[in-house]
Amino acid sequence: MALIVHKYGGTSMGSVERIQNVAKRVAKWMRAGHQVVVVPSAMSGETNRLLGLAKDINPDASPRELDQIASTGEQVSSGLLALALLREGVDAVSYAGWQVTVHTDSSFTKARIKSIDDQKLLADLNAGRAVVVTGFQGVDPNGNITTLGRGGSDTSAVAMAAALKADECLIYTDVDGVYTTDPRVCEDARRLDKITFEEMLEMASLGSKVLQIRSVEFAGKYKVKTRVLSSLTDPLMPLDLEMKSGTLITFEEDSTMEAAVISGIAFARDEAKITVLGVPDRPGIAYQILGPIADANIDVDMIIQNQSNEGVTDFTFTVPRADYQKALDLLKKNVQGHIQAKEITGDAKVSKVSVVGVGMRSHVGVASKMFRTLSEEGINILMISTSEIKISVVIDEKYMELAVRALHKAFELDQK
Amino acid sequence: MALIVHKYGGTSMGSVERIQNVAKRVAKWMRAGHQVVVVPSAMSGETNRLLGLAKDINPDASPRELDQIASTGEQVSSGLLALALLREGVDAVSYAGWQVTVHTDSSFTKARIKSIDDQKLLADLNAGRAVVVTGFQGVDPNGNITTLGRGGSDTSAVAMAAALKADECLIYTDVDGVYTTDPRVCEDARRLDKITFEEMLEMASLGSKVLQIRSVEFAGKYKVKTRVLSSLTDPLMPLDLEMKSGTLITFEEDSTMEAAVISGIAFARDEAKITVLGVPDRPGIAYQILGPIADANIDVDMIIQNQSNEGVTDFTFTVPRADYQKALDLLKKNVQGHIQAKEITGDAKVSKVSVVGVGMRSHVGVASKMFRTLSEEGINILMISTSEIKISVVIDEKYMELAVRALHKAFELDQK
């Protein structure tokens, strides 16, 4: 008997029939003698419908009230799933975050989980009940409902697994695992049976949208054995097959076999880069440039500052393409004169491609192989950034697919 | 400065525009220096949508889970109203029942309020905030969400007013008050400026659907000054006019003027009557007939047992027309043989008409006037039932409108 947390996304909960399928799957696990906690998202479209109503009424909506409103989507889908389980003959009960209790801080619309009480859940599990707990939400120290932000149900599920010391956290989703790269870009992409937590973190942050990045951080921090697998398979498929499907996120580099140097190629298509040319090279200049950008809630990703030359330097960074014009206007209007920069230029049609793998720690030559591969395809590298387990380059958007395919082949990701 | 509770029904909260109108009205009261607690229903149609989803998934749904699901409708409308108030420049906050706290028993889908904590609400009110509290719901001693049943928001509002010792509870609805009878049946129907609590109770229980009957009981028990008025007027109409509009439910018979003998004519169209003929007249016979009916959750209204004749008697009662066939089948199948009744007959096309008024306590002749009026119209009376302040008759459905109009005129309800 194992204690398992299941998480189902909005698509998996998207209709009466799909909710019934989720119930069939959970019932199968229960009948096999396992204890199951299920964390469902709101039915697909519901959170957008609720936030749309709120925006219609008040475009500058209070985050506290948005959370009161948006949190109801998961409460409904949790109640419906409990009803579906009862109909399957499985004793079940649903709880909202505040009933568990899931304690969070007070950062409305993007709260962080602080702790989860396990007494109520364990009592129900030990009484043979399936427990359905709303994802995406909790309650702050003042009794206000909070939500964890988009994709927060992944984080809820992993945090629930950590609090209950669950044997495994199964993230059921509409893809069947984590791939070496996006199969829509590279048809040779291959599903990984395993990926390390650190690689998953880089893949998630680099645009592979399988898991919310905070859930991966949580899994890493609390060593939660997490598996990403498909919710679209036959809910009654044999349990031993289902338990081996998808991609397992592990916490140890596999020592039993020769680890691949690179696990995957991640990419982010919609990037933009901005360069501040001829900036006097003095302390505080980076803050003077990036401070106003951060204040405007624009995410800055890669940052590069060249070696200064005769007391002036160039400063380049990337932002999401959607924020490009806003960032550029901001710098030209409020910053350029102030820091005496010569010129501000940019390019809104760039993409980022990264190779990721814990194997590169012990293998030299990954960078040179990457650069040679791109060079052979005639792709110019605009920016480079590295971490211990990944190398990212910014290139012209039009070469992105070509770069992904060439790197996928060069690092032999199509071969097991 | 007064402390006022406003209640708005589902129609008043039915769209973005209507919610904005409610906010304008509440803002007007706040700006005039009053403290306001607002209890909104779910947006019209929402509760039915949620319960429909639940029934689709599990026709025999768990009442606890139904309450988890159905309670979200009011949470959404409360959050939206708080947002609309903030947009009107009024500081506002919304609470679900469990956040207040509204304590109830554990009778899911038909819970009763036990107490309401006032600290949080008073703190907000004293800080100059409008407080929006979900109607229809509370939380039981085990932290489960409960709902109060259909129309429960009226009860929530009156209970809130009682807990806060509010100066008045204003029930905004889609009619402009309580009428002497339904204007659709009798065009001379006149809006009452005042009605006593006891009369309102009889009117509500007899089919005048302006207020949920439990809210009237609550108002009576805690002496809450309650006014029924229209939410469809201009939200910015002058406050002194609005404060005098609608119908006030009072707790004292008016001594300053000659009270009318009768306040109104109530009716219930869709009734049915069932007669058990030739029943041996022995103790327990009423229970043997009505027990199985009650067990099947069928409401029995009027009950009449004739004087027995040679040891046998006839037993007649009324049920809602929708339950007629079920009740009849039940009696014929399970009861008739058992109690040795000669025959079971029924009539599914009867209606109930009642005259209501505290004045009849001190006036004789109300019954005879009622019976004479019906007789003059050639209307046969099938059953009669009386209480201290009302007389009800069951008649053939086809005479219902005629009876209402004739009685309205006979008791001079068209004249102030």
Tab-separated table of C-alpha atoms in Angstrom, chain A:
chain	number	residue	atom	x	y	z
A	1	MET	CA	0.000	0.000	0.000
A	2	ALA	CA	1.338	3.403	-0.982
A	3	LEU	CA	0.150	6.955	-0.387
A	4	ILE	CA	-0.149	8.643	-3.778
A	5	VAL	CA	-1.079	12.215	-4.738
A	6	HIS	CA	-2.773	12.622	-8.121
A	7	LYS	CA	-3.025	15.974	-9.861
A	8	TYR	CA	-5.366	16.606	-12.814
A	9	GLY	CA	-5.267	19.740	-14.965
A	10	GLY	CA	-8.181	21.773	-16.294
A	11	THR	CA	-8.362	19.840	-19.560
A	12	SER	CA	-8.558	16.515	-17.682
A	13	MET	CA	-11.443	18.000	-15.624
A	14	GLY	CA	-13.019	19.766	-18.616
A	15	SER	CA	-16.389	17.994	-18.850
A	16	VAL	CA	-18.751	15.680	-16.973
A	17	GLU	CA	-17.397	12.725	-18.951
A	18	ARG	CA	-13.760	13.600	-18.254
A	19	ILE	CA	-14.436	14.022	-14.549
A	20	GLN	CA	-16.032	10.574	-14.600
A	21	ASN	CA	-12.890	9.210	-16.272
A	22	VAL	CA	-10.710	10.756	-13.575
A	23	ALA	CA	-12.949	9.085	-10.972
A	24	LYS	CA	-12.567	5.719	-12.723
A	25	ARG	CA	-8.791	6.081	-12.633
A	26	VAL	CA	-8.676	7.100	-8.979
A	27	ALA	CA	-11.073	4.282	-8.086
A	28	LYS	CA	-8.705	1.808	-9.773
A	29	TRP	CA	-5.832	2.999	-7.526
A	30	MET	CA	-8.033	2.804	-4.427
A	31	ARG	CA	-9.201	-0.724	-5.263
A	32	ALA	CA	-5.589	-1.785	-5.638
A	33	GLY	CA	-5.197	-0.844	-1.970
A	34	HIS	CA	-3.504	2.547	-2.296
A	35	GLN	CA	-4.347	5.722	-0.406
A	36	VAL	CA	-5.067	8.568	-2.812
A	37	VAL	CA	-5.250	12.349	-2.436
A	38	VAL	CA	-6.470	14.073	-5.612
A	39	VAL	CA	-5.733	17.693	-6.462
A	40	PRO	CA	-7.851	18.923	-9.401
A	41	SER	CA	-7.669	22.190	-11.284
A	42	ALA	CA	-10.788	24.151	-12.192
A	43	MET	CA	-12.685	22.907	-15.246
A	44	SER	CA	-10.919	24.345	-18.304
A	45	GLY	CA	-12.101	27.860	-19.127
A	46	GLU	CA	-13.690	28.446	-15.722
A	47	THR	CA	-10.905	30.527	-14.161
A	48	ASN	CA	-10.805	32.716	-17.264
A	49	ARG	CA	-14.595	33.137	-17.145
A	50	LEU	CA	-14.464	34.244	-13.509
A	51	LEU	CA	-11.545	36.629	-13.985
A	52	GLY	CA	-13.274	38.009	-17.092
A	53	LEU	CA	-16.381	38.889	-15.051
A	54	ALA	CA	-14.153	40.547	-12.455
A	55	LYS	CA	-12.300	42.603	-15.077
A	56	ASP	CA	-15.610	43.677	-16.647
A	57	ILE	CA	-16.720	45.039	-13.298
A	58	ASN	CA	-13.435	46.547	-12.193
A	59	PRO	CA	-10.416	46.614	-14.541
A	60	ASP	CA	-8.235	47.564	-11.578
A	61	ALA	CA	-9.520	44.723	-9.425
A	62	SER	CA	-8.483	44.169	-5.806
A	63	PRO	CA	-6.232	41.074	-5.682
A	64	ARG	CA	-7.933	39.905	-2.476
A	65	GLU	CA	-11.351	39.901	-4.140
A	66	LEU	CA	-9.948	38.282	-7.300
A	67	ASP	CA	-8.789	35.387	-5.116
A	68	GLN	CA	-12.197	35.125	-3.391
A	69	ILE	CA	-13.712	34.816	-6.866
A	70	ALA	CA	-11.142	32.719	-8.764
A	71	SER	CA	-10.731	30.129	-5.997
A	72	THR	CA	-14.313	28.941	-6.499
A	73	GLY	CA	-13.434	27.181	-9.771
A	74	GLU	CA	-11.387	24.527	-7.966
A	75	GLN	CA	-13.972	24.211	-5.199
A	76	VAL	CA	-16.605	23.289	-7.794
A	77	SER	CA	-14.403	20.800	-9.678
A	78	SER	CA	-13.318	19.193	-6.370
A	79	GLY	CA	-16.910	18.750	-5.247
A	80	LEU	CA	-17.861	17.321	-8.640
A	81	LEU	CA	-14.957	14.868	-8.532
A	82	ALA	CA	-15.954	13.721	-5.029
A	83	LEU	CA	-19.480	13.109	-6.367
A	84	ALA	CA	-18.070	11.128	-9.296
A	85	LEU	CA	-15.960	9.029	-6.912
A	86	LEU	CA	-18.948	8.318	-4.669
A	87	ARG	CA	-20.835	7.182	-7.755
A	88	GLU	CA	-17.926	4.816	-8.535
A	89	GLY	CA	-18.504	3.312	-5.117
A	90	VAL	CA	-15.434	4.943	-3.561
A	91	ASP	CA	-15.934	6.791	-0.284
A	92	ALA	CA	-14.729	10.334	-0.908
A	93	VAL	CA	-14.756	13.843	0.488
A	94	SER	CA	-13.650	17.207	-0.936
A	95	TYR	CA	-11.973	20.074	0.882
A	96	ALA	CA	-11.178	23.654	-0.057
A	97	GLY	CA	-7.693	24.843	0.894
A	98	TRP	CA	-8.944	26.607	4.052
A	99	GLN	CA	-10.626	23.424	5.249
A	100	VAL	CA	-7.430	21.328	5.153
A	101	THR	CA	-5.735	23.841	6.182
A	102	VAL	CA	-3.311	24.949	3.426
A	103	HIS	CA	-1.498	27.918	5.013
A	104	THR	CA	-0.028	30.550	2.673
A	105	ASP	CA	1.401	34.032	2.946
A	106	SER	CA	-0.795	37.025	2.040
A	107	SER	CA	0.508	37.676	-1.487
A	108	PHE	CA	-2.883	37.581	-3.190
A	109	THR	CA	-2.945	36.063	-6.721
A	110	LYS	CA	0.619	34.725	-6.269
A	111	ALA	CA	0.737	33.375	-2.721
A	112	ARG	CA	3.303	30.883	-1.469
A	113	ILE	CA	2.447	27.823	0.596
A	114	LYS	CA	3.951	27.951	4.103
A	115	SER	CA	2.611	24.723	5.560
A	116	ILE	CA	-0.146	22.155	5.192
A	117	ASP	CA	-1.899	20.491	8.128
A	118	ASP	CA	-2.034	16.734	7.653
A	119	GLN	CA	-4.334	15.557	10.498
A	120	LYS	CA	-7.664	15.817	8.663
A	121	LEU	CA	-6.269	14.282	5.485
A	122	LEU	CA	-4.598	11.371	7.285
A	123	ALA	CA	-7.761	10.660	9.277
A	124	ASP	CA	-9.788	10.443	6.066
A	125	LEU	CA	-7.151	8.359	4.286
A	126	ASN	CA	-6.961	5.945	7.206
A	127	ALA	CA	-10.747	5.649	7.120
A	128	GLY	CA	-10.430	4.442	3.526
A	129	ARG	CA	-11.583	7.649	1.871
A	130	ALA	CA	-10.277	9.252	-1.294
A	131	VAL	CA	-9.577	12.880	-0.422
A	132	VAL	CA	-10.072	15.585	-3.031
A	133	VAL	CA	-8.309	18.862	-2.192
A	134	THR	CA	-8.675	22.032	-4.246
A	135	GLY	CA	-5.514	22.994	-6.069
A	136	PHE	CA	-4.326	26.566	-6.654
A	137	GLN	CA	-5.320	27.993	-3.283
A	138	GLY	CA	-4.900	28.336	0.433
A	139	VAL	CA	-5.714	30.699	3.263
A	140	ASP	CA	-3.568	33.435	4.796
A	141	PRO	CA	-3.018	34.071	8.536
A	142	ASN	CA	-6.021	36.450	8.564
A	143	GLY	CA	-8.441	33.933	7.081
A	144	ASN	CA	-8.395	35.429	3.598
A	145	ILE	CA	-8.496	33.078	0.609
A	146	THR	CA	-5.323	33.220	-1.486
A	147	THR	CA	-4.407	31.722	-4.851
A	148	LEU	CA	-1.000	30.560	-6.011
A	149	GLY	CA	-1.038	31.993	-9.525
A	150	ARG	CA	-1.426	30.280	-12.881
A	151	GLY	CA	-0.485	26.610	-12.852
A	152	GLY	CA	-0.585	26.715	-9.070
A	153	SER	CA	-2.352	23.357	-8.862
A	154	ASP	CA	0.932	21.618	-9.757
A	155	THR	CA	2.514	23.304	-6.749
A	156	SER	CA	-0.458	22.394	-4.546
A	157	ALA	CA	-0.103	18.739	-5.504
A	158	VAL	CA	3.623	18.561	-4.878
A	159	ALA	CA	3.292	20.468	-1.592
A	160	MET	CA	0.493	18.095	-0.548
A	161	ALA	CA	2.742	15.124	-1.350
A	162	ALA	CA	5.556	16.682	0.686
A	163	ALA	CA	3.297	17.393	3.679
A	164	LEU	CA	1.897	13.849	3.663
A	165	LYS	CA	5.272	12.258	2.911
A	166	ALA	CA	3.541	10.605	-0.046
A	167	ASP	CA	5.320	7.848	-1.912
A	168	GLU	CA	4.789	9.534	-5.245
A	169	CYS	CA	3.121	12.573	-6.811
A	170	LEU	CA	1.526	11.823	-10.164
A	171	ILE	CA	0.912	14.847	-12.376
A	172	TYR	CA	-1.675	13.743	-14.953
A	173	THR	CA	-1.689	16.082	-17.916
A	174	ASP	CA	-2.491	16.235	-21.632
A	175	VAL	CA	1.029	15.204	-22.700
A	176	ASP	CA	2.531	11.817	-21.857
A	177	GLY	CA	5.747	13.044	-20.277
A	178	VAL	CA	8.795	15.270	-20.690
A	179	TYR	CA	10.463	15.182	-24.113
A	180	THR	CA	14.021	15.824	-25.237
A	181	THR	CA	12.507	18.801	-27.043
A	182	ASP	CA	9.126	19.901	-28.386
A	183	PRO	CA	7.914	17.206	-30.831
A	184	ARG	CA	6.156	19.907	-32.861
A	185	VAL	CA	9.560	21.431	-33.669
A	186	CYS	CA	11.632	18.277	-33.946
A	187	GLU	CA	9.929	15.057	-34.984
A	188	ASP	CA	12.758	12.958	-33.564
A	189	ALA	CA	11.993	14.219	-30.054
A	190	ARG	CA	11.893	11.333	-27.603
A	191	ARG	CA	10.095	10.977	-24.287
A	192	LEU	CA	12.471	10.721	-21.318
A	193	ASP	CA	11.823	7.939	-18.799
A	194	LYS	CA	13.660	9.958	-16.191
A	195	ILE	CA	14.946	13.475	-15.763
A	196	THR	CA	16.765	14.911	-12.773
A	197	PHE	CA	15.119	17.601	-10.712
A	198	GLU	CA	17.763	20.136	-11.726
A	199	GLU	CA	17.322	19.442	-15.418
A	200	MET	CA	13.540	19.688	-15.052
A	201	LEU	CA	13.998	23.022	-13.338
A	202	GLU	CA	16.030	24.351	-16.268
A	203	MET	CA	13.625	22.854	-18.804
A	204	ALA	CA	10.628	24.378	-17.032
A	205	SER	CA	12.220	27.786	-16.697
A	206	LEU	CA	13.326	27.711	-20.317
A	207	GLY	CA	9.880	27.349	-21.744
A	208	SER	CA	8.911	23.677	-21.521
A	209	LYS	CA	5.460	24.213	-20.114
A	210	VAL	CA	4.817	20.724	-18.766
A	211	LEU	CA	5.115	21.716	-15.120
A	212	GLN	CA	4.863	25.028	-13.305
A	213	ILE	CA	8.399	25.957	-12.245
A	214	ARG	CA	7.470	26.508	-8.591
A	215	SER	CA	6.159	22.980	-8.341
A	216	VAL	CA	9.540	21.717	-9.547
A	217	GLU	CA	11.315	23.854	-6.947
A	218	PHE	CA	9.008	22.400	-4.310
A	219	ALA	CA	9.660	18.862	-5.500
A	220	GLY	CA	13.386	19.518	-5.288
A	221	LYS	CA	13.288	21.122	-1.871
A	222	TYR	CA	11.231	18.337	-0.293
A	223	LYS	CA	12.524	15.468	-2.461
A	224	VAL	CA	9.051	14.567	-3.739
A	225	LYS	CA	9.185	11.713	-6.247
A	226	THR	CA	7.146	13.270	-9.045
A	227	ARG	CA	5.933	11.696	-12.283
A	228	VAL	CA	4.429	13.464	-15.277
A	229	LEU	CA	2.052	11.211	-17.200
A	230	SER	CA	-0.952	11.273	-19.507
A	231	SER	CA	-4.559	11.644	-18.364
A	232	LEU	CA	-5.746	10.709	-21.846
A	233	THR	CA	-4.962	6.991	-21.604
A	234	ASP	CA	-7.649	4.402	-20.818
A	235	PRO	CA	-8.451	5.050	-17.134
A	236	LEU	CA	-8.649	1.294	-16.594
A	237	MET	CA	-5.215	0.485	-18.087
A	238	PRO	CA	-3.255	-1.965	-15.901
A	239	LEU	CA	-1.774	-0.287	-12.860
A	240	ASP	CA	1.713	-1.741	-13.359
A	241	LEU	CA	1.900	-0.184	-16.830
A	242	GLU	CA	0.549	3.160	-15.619
A	243	MET	CA	3.089	3.213	-12.770
A	244	LYS	CA	5.918	3.010	-15.284
A	245	SER	CA	4.532	5.458	-17.851
A	246	GLY	CA	5.392	9.111	-18.280
A	247	THR	CA	8.566	10.748	-17.013
A	248	LEU	CA	9.892	10.411	-13.487
A	249	ILE	CA	11.677	13.371	-11.937
A	250	THR	CA	14.526	11.896	-9.880
A	251	PHE	CA	16.894	13.328	-7.310
A	252	GLU	CA	19.992	11.287	-8.009
A	253	GLU	CA	22.038	11.179	-11.143
A	254	ASP	CA	21.642	7.688	-12.380
A	255	SER	CA	24.826	5.758	-11.591
A	256	THR	CA	23.683	2.427	-12.948
A	257	MET	CA	24.118	3.438	-16.548
A	258	GLU	CA	26.085	5.845	-18.595
A	259	ALA	CA	24.180	9.091	-18.209
A	260	ALA	CA	23.507	11.079	-21.332
A	261	VAL	CA	25.529	14.256	-21.489
A	262	ILE	CA	22.489	16.280	-22.510
A	263	SER	CA	18.880	15.532	-21.549
A	264	GLY	CA	17.047	17.979	-23.709
A	265	ILE	CA	16.860	21.050	-25.858
A	266	ALA	CA	14.643	23.785	-24.442
A	267	PHE	CA	13.632	26.925	-26.245
A	268	ALA	CA	11.704	30.163	-25.800
A	269	ARG	CA	10.475	31.592	-29.055
A	270	ASP	CA	9.026	34.982	-28.119
A	271	GLU	CA	12.013	36.848	-26.773
A	272	ALA	CA	13.377	40.317	-27.447
A	273	LYS	CA	16.722	41.875	-26.704
A	274	ILE	CA	17.605	45.434	-25.808
A	275	THR	CA	21.090	46.928	-25.922
A	276	VAL	CA	22.179	50.105	-24.188
A	277	LEU	CA	25.229	51.348	-26.067
A	278	GLY	CA	28.044	53.559	-24.773
A	279	VAL	CA	27.219	53.613	-21.100
A	280	PRO	CA	29.800	55.136	-18.726
A	281	ASP	CA	31.209	52.128	-16.823
A	282	ARG	CA	30.627	53.122	-13.220
A	283	PRO	CA	29.161	51.335	-10.185
A	284	GLY	CA	25.367	51.209	-10.047
A	285	ILE	CA	24.840	51.464	-13.754
A	286	ALA	CA	23.172	48.029	-14.033
A	287	TYR	CA	20.718	48.960	-11.327
A	288	GLN	CA	19.955	52.285	-12.958
A	289	ILE	CA	19.084	50.484	-16.182
A	290	LEU	CA	17.241	47.448	-14.811
A	291	GLY	CA	15.583	49.032	-11.766
A	292	PRO	CA	12.906	50.871	-13.767
A	293	ILE	CA	12.326	47.723	-15.866
A	294	ALA	CA	11.726	45.622	-12.770
A	295	ASP	CA	9.500	48.323	-11.272
A	296	ALA	CA	7.331	48.052	-14.380
A	297	ASN	CA	6.920	44.320	-13.655
A	298	ILE	CA	8.864	43.265	-16.740
A	299	ASP	CA	10.809	40.018	-16.373
A	300	VAL	CA	14.430	40.348	-17.408
A	301	ASP	CA	16.041	37.048	-18.384
A	302	MET	CA	19.595	37.037	-19.780
A	303	ILE	CA	21.867	39.950	-18.916
A	304	ILE	CA	25.265	40.589	-20.505
A	305	GLN	CA	27.688	43.402	-19.919
A	306	ASN	CA	30.755	43.574	-22.155
A	307	GLN	CA	34.237	44.349	-20.979
A	308	SER	CA	34.455	48.132	-20.873
A	309	ASN	CA	36.521	49.951	-23.419
A	310	GLU	CA	37.877	53.413	-22.670
A	311	GLY	CA	35.484	53.849	-19.747
A	312	VAL	CA	32.302	53.046	-21.659
A	313	THR	CA	30.528	49.703	-22.003
A	314	ASP	CA	27.542	48.078	-23.752
A	315	PHE	CA	24.765	46.478	-21.748
A	316	THR	CA	22.374	43.898	-23.253
A	317	PHE	CA	19.420	42.019	-21.774
A	318	THR	CA	16.384	40.050	-22.921
A	319	VAL	CA	12.718	40.555	-22.057
A	320	PRO	CA	9.523	38.739	-23.133
A	321	ARG	CA	8.551	39.985	-26.580
A	322	ALA	CA	5.199	41.245	-25.298
A	323	ASP	CA	7.022	43.701	-23.022
A	324	TYR	CA	9.592	44.827	-25.601
A	325	GLN	CA	8.051	48.127	-26.680
A	326	LYS	CA	7.156	49.091	-23.124
A	327	ALA	CA	10.725	48.421	-21.934
A	328	LEU	CA	12.258	50.298	-24.857
A	329	ASP	CA	10.018	53.358	-24.349
A	330	LEU	CA	10.759	53.329	-20.639
A	331	LEU	CA	14.511	53.352	-21.163
A	332	LYS	CA	14.456	56.019	-23.860
A	333	LYS	CA	12.201	58.295	-21.857
A	334	ASN	CA	13.390	57.920	-18.278
A	335	VAL	CA	16.834	56.351	-18.322
A	336	GLN	CA	18.886	57.208	-21.402
A	337	GLY	CA	19.496	60.872	-20.546
A	338	HIS	CA	19.985	60.153	-16.902
A	339	ILE	CA	22.815	57.644	-17.430
A	340	GLN	CA	24.253	59.426	-20.471
A	341	ALA	CA	23.944	56.389	-22.744
A	342	LYS	CA	24.883	56.974	-26.354
A	343	GLU	CA	22.130	54.915	-27.916
A	344	ILE	CA	19.473	52.338	-27.147
A	345	THR	CA	18.730	49.654	-29.735
A	346	GLY	CA	16.802	46.438	-29.733
A	347	ASP	CA	15.579	43.454	-31.670
A	348	ALA	CA	12.138	42.022	-31.057
A	349	LYS	CA	12.639	38.951	-33.215
A	350	VAL	CA	15.000	36.759	-31.287
A	351	SER	CA	14.622	33.362	-29.638
A	352	LYS	CA	16.508	31.475	-26.980
A	353	VAL	CA	17.720	27.903	-27.415
A	354	SER	CA	19.319	25.943	-24.577
A	355	VAL	CA	20.938	22.579	-24.089
A	356	VAL	CA	20.269	21.155	-20.635
A	357	GLY	CA	21.840	18.220	-18.820
A	358	VAL	CA	23.465	17.302	-15.541
A	359	GLY	CA	25.898	15.235	-17.640
A	360	MET	CA	27.696	18.354	-18.829
A	361	ARG	CA	29.128	18.775	-15.339
A	362	SER	CA	31.521	15.920	-16.010
A	363	HIS	CA	31.920	16.292	-19.741
A	364	VAL	CA	33.991	18.955	-21.361
A	365	GLY	CA	33.273	20.149	-24.820
A	366	VAL	CA	29.492	20.607	-24.639
A	367	ALA	CA	29.767	24.317	-25.330
A	368	SER	CA	32.171	23.896	-28.216
A	369	LYS	CA	29.987	21.171	-29.725
A	370	MET	CA	26.966	23.420	-29.439
A	371	PHE	CA	28.700	26.412	-31.019
A	372	ARG	CA	30.223	24.289	-33.809
A	373	THR	CA	26.813	22.792	-34.629
A	374	LEU	CA	25.213	26.224	-34.900
A	375	SER	CA	28.133	27.522	-36.923
A	376	GLU	CA	27.853	24.645	-39.396
A	377	GLU	CA	24.228	25.628	-39.964
A	378	GLY	CA	25.274	29.233	-40.524
A	379	ILE	CA	23.440	30.474	-37.431
A	380	ASN	CA	24.873	33.567	-35.797
A	381	ILE	CA	24.928	33.629	-31.984
A	382	LEU	CA	23.770	36.974	-30.545
A	383	MET	CA	24.144	36.294	-26.827
A	384	ILE	CA	25.460	33.438	-24.671
A	385	SER	CA	24.661	32.578	-21.077
A	386	THR	CA	25.691	29.507	-19.114
A	387	SER	CA	24.921	27.764	-15.850
A	388	GLU	CA	26.335	24.573	-14.406
A	389	ILE	CA	23.868	22.359	-16.269
A	390	LYS	CA	22.758	24.430	-19.265
A	391	ILE	CA	24.031	26.632	-22.030
A	392	SER	CA	21.665	29.155	-23.618
A	393	VAL	CA	22.133	31.144	-26.787
A	394	VAL	CA	20.028	33.925	-28.253
A	395	ILE	CA	19.658	33.716	-32.038
A	396	ASP	CA	17.560	35.245	-34.791
A	397	GLU	CA	14.017	33.905	-34.451
A	398	LYS	CA	13.930	32.545	-37.998
A	399	TYR	CA	16.682	29.996	-37.217
A	400	MET	CA	15.085	28.666	-34.045
A	401	GLU	CA	13.559	25.431	-35.381
A	402	LEU	CA	16.710	24.705	-37.397
A	403	ALA	CA	18.874	25.185	-34.306
A	404	VAL	CA	16.700	22.905	-32.176
A	405	ARG	CA	16.750	20.116	-34.766
A	406	ALA	CA	20.476	20.397	-35.418
A	407	LEU	CA	21.334	20.334	-31.697
A	408	HIS	CA	18.914	17.466	-31.037
A	409	LYS	CA	20.738	15.423	-33.668
A	410	ALA	CA	24.265	16.529	-32.717
A	411	PHE	CA	23.750	15.472	-29.108
A	412	GLU	CA	22.144	12.192	-30.251
A	413	LEU	CA	18.950	12.818	-28.300
A	414	ASP	CA	16.989	10.745	-30.799
A	415	GLN	CA	18.882	7.668	-29.582
A	416	LYS	CA	18.236	6.068	-26.235
